[in-house]
mmCIF file of C-alpha atoms and ligand atoms in Angstrom:
data_model
loop_
_atom_site.group_PDB
_atom_site.id
_atom_site.type_symbol
_atom_site.label_atom_id
_atom_site.label_comp_id
_atom_site.label_asym_id
_atom_site.label_seq_id
_atom_site.Cartn_x
_atom_site.Cartn_y
_atom_site.Cartn_z
ATOM 1 C CA MET A 1 14.493 18.284 15.749
ATOM 2 C CA LEU A 2 11.349 16.339 15.743
ATOM 3 C CA GLU A 3 13.122 13.676 14.846
ATOM 4 C CA THR A 4 14.758 13.804 18.106
ATOM 5 C CA ALA A 5 11.243 13.714 19.226
ATOM 6 C CA PHE A 6 10.329 10.779 17.953
ATOM 7 C CA ALA A 7 13.007 9.497 18.617
ATOM 8 C CA LEU A 8 12.231 10.127 22.377
ATOM 9 C CA ALA A 9 8.570 9.007 21.409
ATOM 10 C CA ARG A 10 9.597 5.863 20.572
ATOM 11 C CA PRO A 11 9.641 3.697 23.966
ATOM 12 C CA LEU A 12 6.500 5.253 25.014
ATOM 13 C CA LEU A 13 4.387 4.455 21.386
ATOM 14 C CA ASN A 14 6.408 1.230 22.323
ATOM 15 C CA ALA A 15 5.268 0.189 24.835
ATOM 16 C CA LEU A 16 1.584 1.293 24.186
ATOM 17 C CA ASP A 17 -0.570 -1.564 22.636
ATOM 18 C CA PRO A 18 -0.060 -1.312 18.631
ATOM 19 C CA GLU A 19 -2.662 -0.562 18.361
ATOM 20 C CA GLN A 20 -3.448 2.207 21.184
ATOM 21 C CA ALA A 21 0.263 3.999 19.769
ATOM 22 C CA HIS A 22 -1.090 3.694 16.185
ATOM 23 C CA GLU A 23 -4.077 6.164 17.325
ATOM 24 C CA LEU A 24 -1.807 8.580 19.136
ATOM 25 C CA THR A 25 0.076 8.714 16.460
ATOM 26 C CA LEU A 26 -2.416 10.136 14.505
ATOM 27 C CA ARG A 27 -3.492 12.831 17.052
ATOM 28 C CA SER A 28 -0.224 13.443 16.556
ATOM 29 C CA LEU A 29 -0.140 14.236 13.064
ATOM 30 C CA GLU A 30 -4.225 15.693 12.874
ATOM 31 C CA ALA A 31 -2.678 17.932 15.058
ATOM 32 C CA GLY A 32 0.238 19.041 13.463
ATOM 33 C CA ILE A 33 2.973 17.180 14.455
ATOM 34 C CA HIS A 34 5.694 16.103 12.076
ATOM 35 C CA PRO A 35 8.858 16.831 10.581
ATOM 36 C CA ARG A 36 7.823 19.319 7.569
ATOM 37 C CA ALA A 37 10.251 17.856 3.730
ATOM 38 C CA ALA A 38 11.998 20.639 1.860
ATOM 39 C CA PRO A 39 10.697 19.493 -2.306
ATOM 40 C CA ASP A 40 11.795 17.496 -3.525
ATOM 41 C CA ASP A 41 14.745 17.066 -6.222
ATOM 42 C CA SER A 42 14.260 16.948 -9.727
ATOM 43 C CA ARG A 43 15.530 13.059 -10.492
ATOM 44 C CA LEU A 44 12.786 11.866 -8.363
ATOM 45 C CA ALA A 45 9.682 13.056 -9.999
ATOM 46 C CA ALA A 46 7.996 10.769 -12.088
ATOM 47 C CA ASN A 47 4.988 10.935 -14.362
ATOM 48 C CA VAL A 48 2.724 8.227 -13.735
ATOM 49 C CA TRP A 49 -1.200 7.724 -15.540
ATOM 50 C CA GLY A 50 -0.766 11.242 -16.049
ATOM 51 C CA LEU A 51 -0.336 12.011 -12.217
ATOM 52 C CA ALA A 52 2.792 13.924 -11.327
ATOM 53 C CA PHE A 53 4.282 12.740 -8.459
ATOM 54 C CA THR A 54 7.278 14.707 -7.153
ATOM 55 C CA ASN A 55 8.508 11.642 -6.303
ATOM 56 C CA PRO A 56 7.649 7.627 -6.113
ATOM 57 C CA PHE A 57 6.930 6.683 -2.649
ATOM 58 C CA GLY A 58 3.645 6.837 -1.025
ATOM 59 C CA ILE A 59 1.590 6.080 1.676
ATOM 60 C CA ALA A 60 0.679 1.794 1.862
ATOM 61 C CA ALA A 61 -2.891 1.062 2.434
ATOM 62 C CA GLY A 62 -4.410 1.037 6.559
ATOM 63 C CA PHE A 63 -2.504 3.698 8.110
ATOM 64 C CA ASP A 64 -4.734 6.454 7.254
ATOM 65 C CA LYS A 65 -7.859 4.152 6.557
ATOM 66 C CA ASP A 66 -10.339 7.097 7.172
ATOM 67 C CA ALA A 67 -8.485 9.925 5.159
ATOM 68 C CA ARG A 68 -7.717 11.840 8.789
ATOM 69 C CA VAL A 69 -4.082 12.690 7.912
ATOM 70 C CA ILE A 70 -3.558 13.369 4.483
ATOM 71 C CA PRO A 71 -1.829 17.365 4.817
ATOM 72 C CA ALA A 72 1.211 15.636 6.800
ATOM 73 C CA VAL A 73 1.366 12.202 5.614
ATOM 74 C CA LEU A 74 2.138 14.347 2.398
ATOM 75 C CA GLY A 75 3.955 17.472 4.000
ATOM 76 C CA MET A 76 6.745 14.763 5.182
ATOM 77 C CA GLY A 77 8.257 13.983 2.552
ATOM 78 C CA LEU A 78 5.488 11.536 1.123
ATOM 79 C CA GLY A 79 5.252 11.615 -3.107
ATOM 80 C CA PHE A 80 1.097 10.143 -2.595
ATOM 81 C CA ALA A 81 -1.444 8.611 0.254
ATOM 82 C CA GLU A 82 -3.445 6.377 -0.357
ATOM 83 C CA ILE A 83 -6.941 6.093 2.159
ATOM 84 C CA GLY A 84 -8.494 2.981 3.268
ATOM 85 C CA THR A 85 -9.349 0.760 3.159
ATOM 86 C CA VAL A 86 -12.576 1.718 3.000
ATOM 87 C CA THR A 87 -16.785 0.273 3.166
ATOM 88 C CA PRO A 88 -19.034 1.595 2.421
ATOM 89 C CA ARG A 89 -21.045 1.199 5.608
ATOM 90 C CA PRO A 90 -18.184 2.092 8.867
ATOM 91 C CA GLN A 91 -17.528 -1.251 11.147
ATOM 92 C CA PRO A 92 -15.847 -1.775 13.800
ATOM 93 C CA GLY A 93 -13.556 -5.402 12.064
ATOM 94 C CA ASN A 94 -12.393 -7.566 14.704
ATOM 95 C CA PRO A 95 -12.308 -7.856 17.952
ATOM 96 C CA ARG A 96 -8.858 -7.039 19.724
ATOM 97 C CA PRO A 97 -6.135 -7.705 19.917
ATOM 98 C CA ARG A 98 -5.318 -8.218 16.686
ATOM 99 C CA VAL A 99 -2.142 -5.801 16.022
ATOM 100 C CA PHE A 100 0.905 -7.775 17.021
ATOM 101 C CA ARG A 101 4.886 -5.903 17.496
ATOM 102 C CA LEU A 102 7.721 -8.286 15.927
ATOM 103 C CA ASN A 103 10.226 -6.568 17.182
ATOM 104 C CA ALA A 104 13.551 -8.636 16.209
ATOM 105 C CA ASP A 105 12.394 -9.124 12.635
ATOM 106 C CA GLY A 106 10.751 -5.477 12.418
ATOM 107 C CA ALA A 107 6.553 -6.273 11.833
ATOM 108 C CA LEU A 108 3.641 -6.013 12.515
ATOM 109 C CA ILE A 109 0.540 -9.167 12.054
ATOM 110 C CA ASN A 110 -2.799 -7.890 11.827
ATOM 111 C CA ARG A 111 -6.285 -8.159 11.144
ATOM 112 C CA LEU A 112 -7.935 -5.679 11.755
ATOM 113 C CA GLY A 113 -10.673 -6.856 9.443
ATOM 114 C CA PHE A 114 -10.935 -3.190 7.354
ATOM 115 C CA ASN A 115 -12.039 -1.254 10.612
ATOM 116 C CA ASN A 116 -13.017 1.978 8.849
ATOM 117 C CA GLY A 117 -15.734 4.552 9.996
ATOM 118 C CA GLY A 118 -17.645 4.306 6.408
ATOM 119 C CA HIS A 119 -17.090 5.753 2.430
ATOM 120 C CA ALA A 120 -19.773 8.852 4.165
ATOM 121 C CA ALA A 121 -16.993 10.013 6.521
ATOM 122 C CA ALA A 122 -13.663 9.666 4.430
ATOM 123 C CA LEU A 123 -16.110 11.778 1.778
ATOM 124 C CA GLY A 124 -16.059 14.555 3.828
ATOM 125 C CA ARG A 125 -12.802 15.056 5.172
ATOM 126 C CA LEU A 126 -11.351 14.768 1.490
ATOM 127 C CA LYS A 127 -13.440 16.913 0.084
ATOM 128 C CA ARG A 128 -11.363 19.374 2.694
ATOM 129 C CA GLN A 129 -8.781 18.524 1.807
ATOM 130 C CA PRO A 130 -6.175 20.498 -0.566
ATOM 131 C CA ARG A 131 -4.463 18.931 -3.696
ATOM 132 C CA GLY A 132 -2.083 16.533 -3.123
ATOM 133 C CA ILE A 133 -2.301 12.872 -4.975
ATOM 134 C CA ILE A 134 -5.062 10.160 -3.087
ATOM 135 C CA GLY A 135 -5.240 6.590 -3.786
ATOM 136 C CA VAL A 136 -9.224 5.217 -2.800
ATOM 137 C CA ASN A 137 -8.294 1.598 -1.500
ATOM 138 C CA VAL A 138 -11.934 0.500 -1.694
ATOM 139 C CA GLY A 139 -13.145 -2.801 -0.567
ATOM 140 C CA ALA A 140 -16.281 -4.654 1.037
ATOM 141 C CA ASN A 141 -18.109 -4.698 4.340
ATOM 142 C CA LYS A 142 -17.522 -7.397 6.347
ATOM 143 C CA ASP A 143 -21.834 -8.769 5.301
ATOM 144 C CA ALA A 144 -22.262 -7.514 2.474
ATOM 145 C CA PRO A 145 -24.479 -9.850 0.109
ATOM 146 C CA ASP A 146 -22.891 -9.218 -2.517
ATOM 147 C CA LEU A 147 -19.050 -8.545 -2.636
ATOM 148 C CA ALA A 148 -18.646 -6.634 -5.661
ATOM 149 C CA ALA A 149 -21.230 -3.621 -5.423
ATOM 150 C CA ASP A 150 -19.015 -2.815 -3.146
ATOM 151 C CA TYR A 151 -16.843 -1.964 -3.970
ATOM 152 C CA VAL A 152 -18.745 -0.356 -7.316
ATOM 153 C CA GLU A 153 -19.946 1.951 -4.360
ATOM 154 C CA GLY A 154 -16.708 2.865 -3.975
ATOM 155 C CA ILE A 155 -15.981 4.269 -6.963
ATOM 156 C CA ARG A 156 -18.709 5.840 -7.231
ATOM 157 C CA CYS A 157 -18.681 7.920 -4.505
ATOM 158 C CA PHE A 158 -15.113 8.318 -4.318
ATOM 159 C CA TYR A 159 -14.519 9.501 -8.699
ATOM 160 C CA ASP A 160 -14.411 13.049 -7.500
ATOM 161 C CA VAL A 161 -11.440 12.866 -4.924
ATOM 162 C CA ALA A 162 -9.166 10.044 -6.091
ATOM 163 C CA GLY A 163 -6.373 10.587 -7.744
ATOM 164 C CA TYR A 164 -6.758 6.781 -8.531
ATOM 165 C CA PHE A 165 -8.419 3.813 -6.907
ATOM 166 C CA CYS A 166 -6.521 0.553 -5.285
ATOM 167 C CA VAL A 167 -8.823 -2.152 -5.495
ATOM 168 C CA ASN A 168 -8.474 -4.732 -2.857
ATOM 169 C CA ILE A 169 -8.959 -7.972 -2.780
ATOM 170 C CA SER A 170 -5.899 -9.193 -0.836
ATOM 171 C CA SER A 171 -6.777 -8.340 2.675
ATOM 172 C CA PRO A 172 -6.654 -12.159 4.564
ATOM 173 C CA ASN A 173 -8.719 -10.957 7.234
ATOM 174 C CA THR A 174 -12.716 -10.357 5.975
ATOM 175 C CA PRO A 175 -13.766 -14.602 4.741
ATOM 176 C CA GLY A 176 -14.150 -14.993 1.815
ATOM 177 C CA LEU A 177 -12.480 -12.050 -0.001
ATOM 178 C CA ARG A 178 -8.999 -13.288 -2.027
ATOM 179 C CA ASP A 179 -11.735 -15.571 -3.413
ATOM 180 C CA LEU A 180 -11.800 -12.427 -5.802
ATOM 181 C CA GLN A 181 -8.915 -13.429 -6.725
ATOM 182 C CA ALA A 182 -10.441 -16.555 -8.086
ATOM 183 C CA PRO A 183 -9.348 -15.951 -11.958
ATOM 184 C CA ALA A 184 -13.682 -15.977 -12.730
ATOM 185 C CA ALA A 185 -14.782 -14.161 -9.764
ATOM 186 C CA LEU A 186 -11.659 -11.237 -10.846
ATOM 187 C CA ASP A 187 -12.713 -10.913 -14.085
ATOM 188 C CA ASN A 188 -16.501 -10.375 -12.653
ATOM 189 C CA LEU A 189 -15.328 -8.197 -10.449
ATOM 190 C CA LEU A 190 -13.633 -5.618 -12.707
ATOM 191 C CA GLY A 191 -16.070 -5.880 -15.523
ATOM 192 C CA ARG A 192 -18.851 -4.361 -13.036
ATOM 193 C CA VAL A 193 -15.804 -1.929 -11.734
ATOM 194 C CA LEU A 194 -14.873 -1.012 -14.926
ATOM 195 C CA ALA A 195 -18.941 -0.008 -16.395
ATOM 196 C CA GLY A 196 -18.740 1.871 -12.722
ATOM 197 C CA ARG A 197 -15.909 4.472 -14.786
ATOM 198 C CA SER A 198 -17.496 4.405 -17.816
ATOM 199 C CA GLU A 199 -20.825 5.770 -16.177
ATOM 200 C CA ALA A 200 -18.853 8.275 -14.398
ATOM 201 C CA MET A 201 -16.967 8.950 -18.029
ATOM 202 C CA ALA A 202 -20.195 8.894 -19.668
ATOM 203 C CA ALA A 203 -21.040 11.653 -17.552
ATOM 204 C CA GLY A 204 -18.275 13.955 -18.890
ATOM 205 C CA LYS A 205 -15.685 13.265 -15.990
ATOM 206 C CA PRO A 206 -12.445 12.381 -16.418
ATOM 207 C CA GLY A 207 -11.230 8.706 -16.506
ATOM 208 C CA ARG A 208 -9.689 7.064 -13.062
ATOM 209 C CA PRO A 209 -6.763 5.172 -13.139
ATOM 210 C CA ILE A 210 -7.482 1.228 -11.293
ATOM 211 C CA VAL A 211 -5.122 -0.623 -9.647
ATOM 212 C CA VAL A 212 -5.614 -3.493 -8.217
ATOM 213 C CA LYS A 213 -3.924 -5.086 -5.452
ATOM 214 C CA ILE A 214 -2.726 -8.324 -5.100
ATOM 215 C CA ALA A 215 -1.883 -11.062 -2.120
ATOM 216 C CA PRO A 216 1.986 -11.843 -1.644
ATOM 217 C CA ASP A 217 0.590 -15.709 -1.378
ATOM 218 C CA ILE A 218 -0.503 -16.259 -5.135
ATOM 219 C CA ALA A 219 1.121 -19.374 -6.595
ATOM 220 C CA GLN A 220 2.573 -19.660 -9.633
ATOM 221 C CA ALA A 221 0.137 -20.575 -11.998
ATOM 222 C CA ASP A 222 -3.127 -18.744 -10.661
ATOM 223 C CA LEU A 223 -0.064 -16.038 -11.013
ATOM 224 C CA GLU A 224 -0.150 -16.025 -14.736
ATOM 225 C CA ALA A 225 -3.932 -17.158 -14.150
ATOM 226 C CA ILE A 226 -4.600 -13.797 -12.708
ATOM 227 C CA VAL A 227 -2.611 -11.289 -14.722
ATOM 228 C CA ALA A 228 -3.770 -12.385 -17.728
ATOM 229 C CA VAL A 229 -7.394 -11.153 -16.563
ATOM 230 C CA LEU A 230 -5.913 -7.710 -14.977
ATOM 231 C CA MET A 231 -4.342 -6.931 -18.493
ATOM 232 C CA GLY A 232 -7.495 -8.653 -20.735
ATOM 233 C CA ARG A 233 -9.504 -5.938 -18.438
ATOM 234 C CA GLY A 234 -7.063 -3.197 -19.225
ATOM 235 C CA ILE A 235 -6.578 -2.903 -15.242
ATOM 236 C CA ASP A 236 -4.330 0.288 -15.081
ATOM 237 C CA GLY A 237 -1.913 -1.109 -12.356
ATOM 238 C CA ILE A 238 -0.736 -3.543 -9.986
ATOM 239 C CA ALA A 239 -0.254 -3.363 -6.442
ATOM 240 C CA ILE A 240 1.991 -6.261 -4.844
ATOM 241 C CA GLY A 241 0.967 -6.668 -2.456
ATOM 242 C CA ASN A 242 -0.771 -7.070 0.864
ATOM 243 C CA THR A 243 0.327 -7.969 4.116
ATOM 244 C CA THR A 244 1.439 -12.312 3.213
ATOM 245 C CA LEU A 245 0.075 -15.219 5.538
ATOM 246 C CA SER A 246 3.490 -17.494 5.544
ATOM 247 C CA ARG A 247 5.674 -16.861 8.735
ATOM 248 C CA PHE A 248 8.944 -17.859 6.991
ATOM 249 C CA GLY A 249 11.472 -16.067 8.279
ATOM 250 C CA VAL A 250 10.167 -15.336 11.287
ATOM 251 C CA SER A 251 11.947 -15.296 14.384
ATOM 252 C CA ASP A 252 9.669 -14.659 17.138
ATOM 253 C CA ALA A 253 7.525 -18.045 17.152
ATOM 254 C CA ALA A 254 5.012 -16.839 19.788
ATOM 255 C CA VAL A 255 3.631 -13.977 18.337
ATOM 256 C CA GLY A 256 4.267 -14.863 15.123
ATOM 257 C CA ARG A 257 1.783 -17.798 16.043
ATOM 258 C CA GLN A 258 -0.969 -14.515 15.856
ATOM 259 C CA SER A 259 -3.375 -15.697 12.849
ATOM 260 C CA GLY A 260 -3.230 -13.125 10.730
ATOM 261 C CA GLY A 261 -1.294 -10.545 7.886
ATOM 262 C CA LEU A 262 2.060 -10.530 8.289
ATOM 263 C CA SER A 263 4.128 -7.332 6.815
ATOM 264 C CA GLY A 264 7.743 -6.138 7.269
ATOM 265 C CA ARG A 265 10.691 -7.568 6.630
ATOM 266 C CA PRO A 266 9.813 -10.598 7.344
ATOM 267 C CA LEU A 267 7.526 -9.938 4.124
ATOM 268 C CA PHE A 268 10.464 -8.374 1.771
ATOM 269 C CA HIS A 269 12.280 -10.769 -0.321
ATOM 270 C CA ARG A 270 8.560 -13.217 -0.960
ATOM 271 C CA SER A 271 7.176 -9.811 -2.463
ATOM 272 C CA THR A 272 9.802 -8.728 -4.234
ATOM 273 C CA VAL A 273 9.908 -11.897 -5.537
ATOM 274 C CA MET A 274 6.317 -11.707 -7.271
ATOM 275 C CA LEU A 275 6.966 -8.304 -8.178
ATOM 276 C CA ALA A 276 9.181 -9.598 -10.432
ATOM 277 C CA ARG A 277 7.479 -12.472 -11.463
ATOM 278 C CA VAL A 278 4.312 -10.257 -11.919
ATOM 279 C CA TYR A 279 6.968 -7.662 -13.830
ATOM 280 C CA ARG A 280 7.780 -10.594 -16.832
ATOM 281 C CA LEU A 281 4.169 -11.466 -17.120
ATOM 282 C CA THR A 282 3.396 -8.026 -18.097
ATOM 283 C CA GLN A 283 5.997 -6.586 -19.939
ATOM 284 C CA GLY A 284 6.587 -3.133 -18.430
ATOM 285 C CA ARG A 285 2.689 -2.426 -19.962
ATOM 286 C CA VAL A 286 1.751 -0.951 -16.627
ATOM 287 C CA PRO A 287 3.144 0.468 -13.917
ATOM 288 C CA LEU A 288 2.832 -1.734 -10.434
ATOM 289 C CA ILE A 289 3.420 -0.568 -6.888
ATOM 290 C CA GLY A 290 6.017 -1.995 -5.356
ATOM 291 C CA ILE A 291 4.955 -2.441 -1.451
ATOM 292 C CA GLY A 292 6.734 -5.052 1.257
ATOM 293 C CA GLY A 293 9.162 -5.070 3.708
ATOM 294 C CA ILE A 294 10.298 -1.397 2.741
ATOM 295 C CA ASP A 295 12.383 -0.533 5.859
ATOM 296 C CA SER A 296 15.480 0.877 3.403
ATOM 297 C CA GLY A 297 16.896 2.610 0.915
ATOM 298 C CA VAL A 298 19.028 -0.964 -0.472
ATOM 299 C CA ALA A 299 15.141 -1.992 -0.261
ATOM 300 C CA ALA A 300 13.826 0.938 -1.799
ATOM 301 C CA ILE A 301 16.110 0.588 -4.710
ATOM 302 C CA ALA A 302 15.312 -2.848 -5.243
ATOM 303 C CA LYS A 303 12.227 -2.946 -5.497
ATOM 304 C CA LEU A 304 12.058 -0.869 -7.950
ATOM 305 C CA GLU A 305 14.489 -2.799 -9.621
ATOM 306 C CA ALA A 306 12.524 -5.608 -9.621
ATOM 307 C CA GLY A 307 10.123 -3.513 -11.959
ATOM 308 C CA ALA A 308 7.961 -1.197 -9.769
ATOM 309 C CA THR A 309 7.485 2.190 -10.979
ATOM 310 C CA LEU A 310 5.701 3.824 -7.025
ATOM 311 C CA LEU A 311 6.653 2.214 -4.335
ATOM 312 C CA GLN A 312 4.837 1.737 -0.957
ATOM 313 C CA PHE A 313 5.664 1.274 2.505
ATOM 314 C CA TYR A 314 4.085 0.800 6.871
ATOM 315 C CA THR A 315 5.561 -1.170 8.746
ATOM 316 C CA GLY A 316 9.237 0.240 8.372
ATOM 317 C CA LEU A 317 7.216 3.949 9.467
ATOM 318 C CA VAL A 318 6.363 2.346 12.660
ATOM 319 C CA PHE A 319 10.173 0.751 13.881
ATOM 320 C CA GLN A 320 11.697 3.635 12.254
ATOM 321 C CA GLY A 321 9.692 7.675 12.331
ATOM 322 C CA PRO A 322 8.938 9.576 9.432
ATOM 323 C CA GLY A 323 13.332 9.609 9.065
ATOM 324 C CA LEU A 324 13.189 6.796 6.673
ATOM 325 C CA ILE A 325 11.652 8.588 4.148
ATOM 326 C CA GLY A 326 13.710 11.664 3.897
ATOM 327 C CA ARG A 327 16.977 8.430 4.695
ATOM 328 C CA ILE A 328 15.107 6.869 1.747
ATOM 329 C CA LYS A 329 14.971 9.663 -0.493
ATOM 330 C CA ARG A 330 18.516 10.391 -0.277
ATOM 331 C CA SER A 331 18.832 6.561 -1.559
ATOM 332 C CA LEU A 332 17.437 6.929 -4.233
ATOM 333 C CA LEU A 333 19.154 9.983 -5.701
ATOM 334 C CA ASP A 334 22.549 8.888 -5.113
ATOM 335 C CA TYR A 335 21.402 6.228 -6.545
ATOM 336 C CA ALA A 336 19.910 8.082 -10.035
ATOM 337 C CA GLU A 337 23.510 9.589 -8.934
ATOM 338 C CA ARG A 338 25.759 6.763 -8.989
ATOM 339 C CA GLU A 339 23.930 5.419 -12.192
ATOM 340 C CA LYS A 340 23.623 8.649 -13.766
ATOM 341 C CA LEU A 341 20.084 8.448 -14.297
ATOM 342 C CA THR A 342 18.080 11.717 -14.744
ATOM 343 C CA ARG A 343 14.733 10.196 -13.406
ATOM 344 C CA ILE A 344 14.637 7.653 -11.159
ATOM 345 C CA GLY A 345 12.474 5.674 -13.359
ATOM 346 C CA GLU A 346 14.710 4.613 -15.250
ATOM 347 C CA ALA A 347 15.449 1.250 -12.140
ATOM 348 C CA THR A 348 12.258 0.132 -12.516
ATOM 349 C CA GLY A 349 13.132 -3.340 -14.282
ATOM 350 C CA VAL A 350 16.218 -3.671 -14.608
ATOM 351 C CA ARG A 351 16.829 -6.484 -12.529
ATOM 352 C CA ALA A 352 13.395 -8.303 -12.872
ATOM 353 C CA GLU A 353 14.481 -10.922 -14.657
ATOM 354 C CA ALA A 354 17.512 -12.637 -11.483
ATOM 355 C CA TRP A 355 14.469 -11.363 -9.065
ATOM 356 C CA ALA A 356 11.289 -14.060 -10.798
ATOM 357 C CA ALA A 357 14.068 -16.965 -10.890
ATOM 358 C CA ARG A 358 14.875 -16.563 -6.928
ATOM 359 C CA PRO A 359 12.756 -18.699 -5.318
ATOM 360 C CA LEU A 360 9.761 -17.178 -2.843
ATOM 361 C CA GLU A 361 11.511 -17.976 0.132
ATOM 362 C CA ALA A 362 15.124 -17.964 0.875
HETATM 363 C C1 FMN B 1 -2.157 -2.486 11.107
HETATM 364 C C2 FMN B 1 -2.214 -2.664 9.122
HETATM 365 C C3 FMN B 1 -2.843 -2.203 8.515
HETATM 366 C C4 FMN B 1 -3.469 -2.751 7.267
HETATM 367 N N1 FMN B 1 -5.012 -2.267 6.154
HETATM 368 C C5 FMN B 1 -4.195 -2.710 5.093
HETATM 369 C C6 FMN B 1 -6.120 -1.978 4.660
HETATM 370 O O1 FMN B 1 -6.730 -0.991 5.206
HETATM 371 N N2 FMN B 1 -6.210 -2.558 3.034
HETATM 372 C C7 FMN B 1 -4.446 -2.975 2.143
HETATM 373 O O2 FMN B 1 -4.840 -2.873 0.777
HETATM 374 N N3 FMN B 1 -3.677 -3.273 3.106
HETATM 375 C C8 FMN B 1 -3.120 -2.799 3.970
HETATM 376 N N4 FMN B 1 -2.411 -3.410 4.701
HETATM 377 C C9 FMN B 1 -1.480 -3.591 3.770
HETATM 378 C C10 FMN B 1 -0.132 -3.498 3.255
HETATM 379 O O3 FMN B 1 -0.464 -1.838 3.116
HETATM 380 C C11 FMN B 1 0.735 -3.440 2.860
HETATM 381 O O4 FMN B 1 0.364 -3.708 1.922
HETATM 382 C C12 FMN B 1 1.869 -4.019 3.683
HETATM 383 O O5 FMN B 1 1.652 -3.995 5.566
HETATM 384 C C13 FMN B 1 3.383 -4.412 3.077
HETATM 385 O O6 FMN B 1 3.902 -3.361 3.082
HETATM 386 P P1 FMN B 1 4.300 -3.368 4.500
HETATM 387 O O7 FMN B 1 5.476 -4.545 4.739
HETATM 388 O O8 FMN B 1 5.480 -1.587 4.292
HETATM 389 O O9 FMN B 1 3.843 -2.915 6.077
HETATM 390 C C14 FMN B 1 -2.457 -2.909 6.581
HETATM 391 C C15 FMN B 1 -1.270 -3.275 6.873
HETATM 392 C C16 FMN B 1 -0.927 -2.868 8.005
HETATM 393 C C17 FMN B 1 0.190 -3.535 8.731
#
């Protein structure tokens, strides 16, 4: 029924500016207008970082930057929700328009620039949420004199409510942010972030997993050094990845010229190859979150086989609506049935070598 309503609403949403359409979507979800999923089959369950995920499929950062719609996201059948990116102080982001649809490509380009209501507002909402696995994606204010300090503040602020943290150093829309991926800067940043966690643990709090989200645009030579720093620092997981600056595979040349990060279908191949390369470098020692262009069961399964333990999506939801969540979980179950898996996690990395060997642009 609501699925039909969504199908009817699609042309309306499509006629609106993408950001207005998103705001309308958030308001409907806040009002509780969304399909409700049945409980998950136990073959989809995953125990990661000591957290019990009922399924491995979550919403990527950026959809619910300010933690407004977590009950709806979880109620629609996703296994976890990542909020943010949040920065210590509220900020408006870049001038509009700053989100563009590429309909023929099932893609978006955005240059939002971490528009968000700041730590305090999101924390207030999170404290009122029912339980569920909530990742908090932390970033830095555009005008922060010390970017790393903003991340540490995020860890401190959300420590009691976060299921895990995602340190976002890969958004292309905050000047200087991706420079934090340079090995020396990354090592310094992680040292400070992990010291923030140690402080909380010394005060008797549980250890929270810390994941780092990287760009899908890192050159192979740099990737090895970056992964070495992440593993050297004992990071708990790696998310691959954020939006890309590449326009490979984009057919809409006019919109493709907009600056910003590209997400959706054209990102799928690149991000899956990168995921497999990270899996090969980490030898499966930490869980990876596979993100980028998941818009079907086939795409979700490919991410698992390339090395993902957890999955996230955003753009697929924009183009296909919430029905996609159930379709993807059904495909995962069919796959588990076919391959005789007792847990879907047994598929992680089974085709990593083949994926890692592919060119990034193909
Ligand atoms: C409009 C929009 C806003 C986003 N904002 C964030 C963000 O604040 N922080 C972040 O880490 N990623 C952000 N992302 C990136 C997504 O989390 C995800 O990594 C990327 O879109 C690739 O997944 P997809 O192809 O399924 O959309 C954003 C993506 C979009 C489309």
